[in-house]
Coordinates of C-alpha atoms in Angstrom, one line a residue:
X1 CA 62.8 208.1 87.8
X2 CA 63.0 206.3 91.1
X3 CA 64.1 207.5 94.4
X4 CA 63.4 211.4 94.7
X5 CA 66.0 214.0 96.3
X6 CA 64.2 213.6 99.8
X7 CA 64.7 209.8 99.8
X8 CA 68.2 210.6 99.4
X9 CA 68.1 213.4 101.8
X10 CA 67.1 210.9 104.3
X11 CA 70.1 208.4 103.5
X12 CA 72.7 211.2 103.0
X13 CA 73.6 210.8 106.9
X14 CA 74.4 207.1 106.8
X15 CA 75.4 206.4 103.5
X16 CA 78.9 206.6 103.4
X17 CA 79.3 204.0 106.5
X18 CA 76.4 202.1 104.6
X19 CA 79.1 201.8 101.8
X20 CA 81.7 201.1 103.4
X21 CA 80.0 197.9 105.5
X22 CA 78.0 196.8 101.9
X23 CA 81.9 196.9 100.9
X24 CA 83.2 193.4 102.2
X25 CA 80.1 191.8 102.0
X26 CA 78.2 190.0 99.4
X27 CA 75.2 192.6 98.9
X28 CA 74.0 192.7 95.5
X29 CA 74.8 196.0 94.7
X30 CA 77.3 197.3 96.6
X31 CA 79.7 194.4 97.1
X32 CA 83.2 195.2 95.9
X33 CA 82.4 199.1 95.8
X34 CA 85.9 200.5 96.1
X35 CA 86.7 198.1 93.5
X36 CA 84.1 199.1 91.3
X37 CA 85.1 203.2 91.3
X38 CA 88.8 202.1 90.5
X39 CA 87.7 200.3 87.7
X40 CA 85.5 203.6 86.6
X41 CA 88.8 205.1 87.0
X42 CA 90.7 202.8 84.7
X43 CA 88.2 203.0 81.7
X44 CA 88.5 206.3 81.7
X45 CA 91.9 206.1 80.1
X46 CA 93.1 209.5 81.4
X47 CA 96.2 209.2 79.8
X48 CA 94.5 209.9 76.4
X49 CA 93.6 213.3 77.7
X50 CA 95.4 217.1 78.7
X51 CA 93.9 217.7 81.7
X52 CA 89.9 216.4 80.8
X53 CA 86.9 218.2 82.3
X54 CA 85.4 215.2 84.5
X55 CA 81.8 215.7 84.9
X56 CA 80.6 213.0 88.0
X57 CA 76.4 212.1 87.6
X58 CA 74.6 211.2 90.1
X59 CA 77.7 212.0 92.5
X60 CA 76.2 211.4 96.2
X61 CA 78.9 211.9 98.7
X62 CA 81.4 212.1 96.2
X63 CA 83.2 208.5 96.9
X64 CA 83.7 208.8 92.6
X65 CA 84.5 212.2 91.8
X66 CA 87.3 212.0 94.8
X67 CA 89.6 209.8 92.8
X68 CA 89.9 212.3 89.6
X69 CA 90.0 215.6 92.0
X70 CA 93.0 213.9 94.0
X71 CA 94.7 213.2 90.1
X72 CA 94.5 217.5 90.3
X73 CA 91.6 217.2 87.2
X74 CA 88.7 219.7 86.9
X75 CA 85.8 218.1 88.1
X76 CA 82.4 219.4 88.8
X77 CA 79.8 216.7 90.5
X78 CA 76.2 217.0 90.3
X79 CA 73.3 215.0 92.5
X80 CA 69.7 216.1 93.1
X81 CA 69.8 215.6 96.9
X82 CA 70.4 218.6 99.2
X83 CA 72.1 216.3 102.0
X84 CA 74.2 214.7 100.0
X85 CA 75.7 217.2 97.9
X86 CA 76.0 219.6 101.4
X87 CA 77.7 216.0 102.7
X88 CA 80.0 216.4 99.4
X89 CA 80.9 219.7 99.4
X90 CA 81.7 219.1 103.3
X91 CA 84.1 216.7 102.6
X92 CA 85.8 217.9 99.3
X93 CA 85.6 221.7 99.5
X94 CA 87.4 222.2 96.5
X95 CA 84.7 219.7 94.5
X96 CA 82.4 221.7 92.0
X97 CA 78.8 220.9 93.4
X98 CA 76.0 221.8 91.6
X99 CA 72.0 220.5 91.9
X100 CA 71.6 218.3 88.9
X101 CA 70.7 214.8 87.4
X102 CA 71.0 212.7 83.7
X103 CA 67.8 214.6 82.6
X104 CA 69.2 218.0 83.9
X105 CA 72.8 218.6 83.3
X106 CA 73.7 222.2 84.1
X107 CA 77.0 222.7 82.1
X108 CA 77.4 224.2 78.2
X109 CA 77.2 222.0 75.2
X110 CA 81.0 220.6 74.1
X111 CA 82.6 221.5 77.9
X112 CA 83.5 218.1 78.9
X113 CA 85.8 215.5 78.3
X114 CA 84.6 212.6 80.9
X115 CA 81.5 211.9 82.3
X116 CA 81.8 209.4 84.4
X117 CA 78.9 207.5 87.2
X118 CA 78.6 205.3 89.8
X119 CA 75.0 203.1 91.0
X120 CA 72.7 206.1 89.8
X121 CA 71.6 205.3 86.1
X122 CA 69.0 202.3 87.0
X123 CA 66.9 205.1 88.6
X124 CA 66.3 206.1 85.2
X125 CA 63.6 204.7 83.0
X126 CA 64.0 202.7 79.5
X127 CA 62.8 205.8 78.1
X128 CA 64.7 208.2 80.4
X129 CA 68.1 206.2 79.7
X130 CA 67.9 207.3 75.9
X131 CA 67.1 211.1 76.8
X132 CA 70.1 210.8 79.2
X133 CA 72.4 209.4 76.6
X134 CA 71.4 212.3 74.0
X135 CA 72.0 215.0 76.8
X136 CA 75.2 214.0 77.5
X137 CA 76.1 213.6 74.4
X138 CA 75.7 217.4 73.7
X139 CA 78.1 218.4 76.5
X140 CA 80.7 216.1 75.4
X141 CA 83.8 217.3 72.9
X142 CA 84.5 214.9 70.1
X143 CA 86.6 212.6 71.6
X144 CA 84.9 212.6 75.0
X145 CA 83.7 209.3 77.0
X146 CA 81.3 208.1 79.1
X147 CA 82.0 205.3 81.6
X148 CA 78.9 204.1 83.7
X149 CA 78.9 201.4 86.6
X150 CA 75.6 200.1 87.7
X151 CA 73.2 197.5 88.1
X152 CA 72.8 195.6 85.3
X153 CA 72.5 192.6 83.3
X154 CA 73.2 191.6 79.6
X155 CA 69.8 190.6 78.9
X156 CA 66.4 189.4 80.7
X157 CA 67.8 185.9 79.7
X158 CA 70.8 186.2 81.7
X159 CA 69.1 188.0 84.4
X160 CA 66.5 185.0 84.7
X161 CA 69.5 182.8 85.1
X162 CA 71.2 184.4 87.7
X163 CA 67.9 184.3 89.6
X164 CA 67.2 180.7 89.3
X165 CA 70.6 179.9 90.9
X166 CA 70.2 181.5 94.2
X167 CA 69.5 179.1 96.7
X168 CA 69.6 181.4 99.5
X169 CA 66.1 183.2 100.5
X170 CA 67.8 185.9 101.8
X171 CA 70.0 186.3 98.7
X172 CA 66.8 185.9 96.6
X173 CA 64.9 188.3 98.2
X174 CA 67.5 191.2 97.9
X175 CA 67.7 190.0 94.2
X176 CA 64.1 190.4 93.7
X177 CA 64.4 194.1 95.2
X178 CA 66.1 194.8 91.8
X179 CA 63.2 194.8 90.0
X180 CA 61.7 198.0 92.0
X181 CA 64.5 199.9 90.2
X182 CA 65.1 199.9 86.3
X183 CA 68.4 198.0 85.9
X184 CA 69.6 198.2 82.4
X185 CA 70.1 194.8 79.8
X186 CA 73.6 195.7 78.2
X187 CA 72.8 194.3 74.7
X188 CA 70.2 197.2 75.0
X189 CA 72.2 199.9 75.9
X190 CA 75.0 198.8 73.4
X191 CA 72.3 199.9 70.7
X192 CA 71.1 202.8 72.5
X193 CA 74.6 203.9 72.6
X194 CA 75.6 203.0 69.1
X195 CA 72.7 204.5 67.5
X196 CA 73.5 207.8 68.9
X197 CA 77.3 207.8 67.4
X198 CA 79.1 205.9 70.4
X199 CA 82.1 203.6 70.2
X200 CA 80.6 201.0 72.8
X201 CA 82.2 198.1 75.0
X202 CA 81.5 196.9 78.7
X203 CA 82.1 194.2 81.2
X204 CA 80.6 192.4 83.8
X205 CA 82.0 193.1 87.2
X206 CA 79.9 191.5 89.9
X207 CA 77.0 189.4 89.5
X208 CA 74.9 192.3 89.2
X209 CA 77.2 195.0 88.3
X210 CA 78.3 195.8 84.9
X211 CA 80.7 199.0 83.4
X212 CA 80.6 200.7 80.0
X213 CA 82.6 202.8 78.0
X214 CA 81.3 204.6 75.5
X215 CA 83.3 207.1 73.0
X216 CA 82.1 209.9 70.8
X217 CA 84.5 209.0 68.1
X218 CA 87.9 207.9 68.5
X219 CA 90.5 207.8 71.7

């Protein structure tokens, strides 16, 4: 996993301002943010649900798990970093904060209905992306969903394409800063996904910034 709770600890200060400036620009990963946390919103499909348990991974200042606590939901938000959950709970007092990550989830099996994330899975390894995906799996009721946006592209082939078009050095150079992170290829996640019982379908939303929705059975 890249990026350990003290790098984290050391952005916590800054981040939300980083954010918002990354916003209206055209940086690979964080252009369009606000955009891209309504559209986690939207693939949740809340209106399936009676008031869902929404489980946030990965939640940083809390920018993601704002939007379901202001729709009066449950939610409980979980991030390894000190500083930013301290920033979180600051901000949102009546946010459910708790110390955790995709390879430590500290809820029950079968007590949630959502679990939604925002730029935090392409820390994870290959290999750490499939433990994730089995972990929340058991904390999810039948029915339940998972809706991830992130870096990502749909395959190295499409990544390799995007990359030959940049003209721009400084463009270029951000892009190649991708590769000290583990985005994820969709068509491989689709499988992961599938194989353990998921209803699977995604989008791209930015050039490097995909969303998925993934069901456990039917909704």
């Amino acid at each position: 996993m890249t990026h350990q709770p003290n790098t984290f600890d050391k952005w916590a200060l800054t981040y939300d301002k980083d954010l918002e400036k990354a916003n209206d620009s055209d940086d690979w990963m964080f252009g369009d943010y606000y955009c891209i946390l309504d559209k986690v919103v939207e693939y949740c499909e809340l209106e399936k649900y009676e008031n869902p348990q929404v489980l946030d991974i990965g939640a940083g200042t809390g920018n993601l798990s704002i939007k379901f606590l202001e729709k009066k939901l449950m939610v409980t938000a979980i991030d390894p970093s000190k500083k930013m959950r301290e920033i979180c709970k600051g901000k949102y007092p009546d946010l459910v904060v708790l110390q955790g990550d995709f390879l430590d989830i500290p809820l029950p099996s079968e007590s949630i209905d959502i679990i939604v994330s925002s730029f935090a899975f392409h820390h994870l390894t290959e290999t750490e992306k499939a433990v994730s995906v089995l972990l929340m799996r058991d904390i999810l009721h039948s029915g339940g969903r998972i809706v991830i946006a992130d870096l990502m592209f749909k395959n190295p082939v499409e990544k390799d394409r995007i990359r030959q078009k940049l003209l721009d050095p400084e463009q270029a150079r951000k892009f190649d800063e991708i590769d000290e992170e583990y985005p994820a290829y969709f068509d491989d996640l689709e499988m992961v996904f599938q194989r353990k019982g998921f209803n699977f379908r995604g989008e791209p939303l930015t050039k490097s910034v995909w969303i998925l929705c993934a069901c456990l059975g039917y909704r």
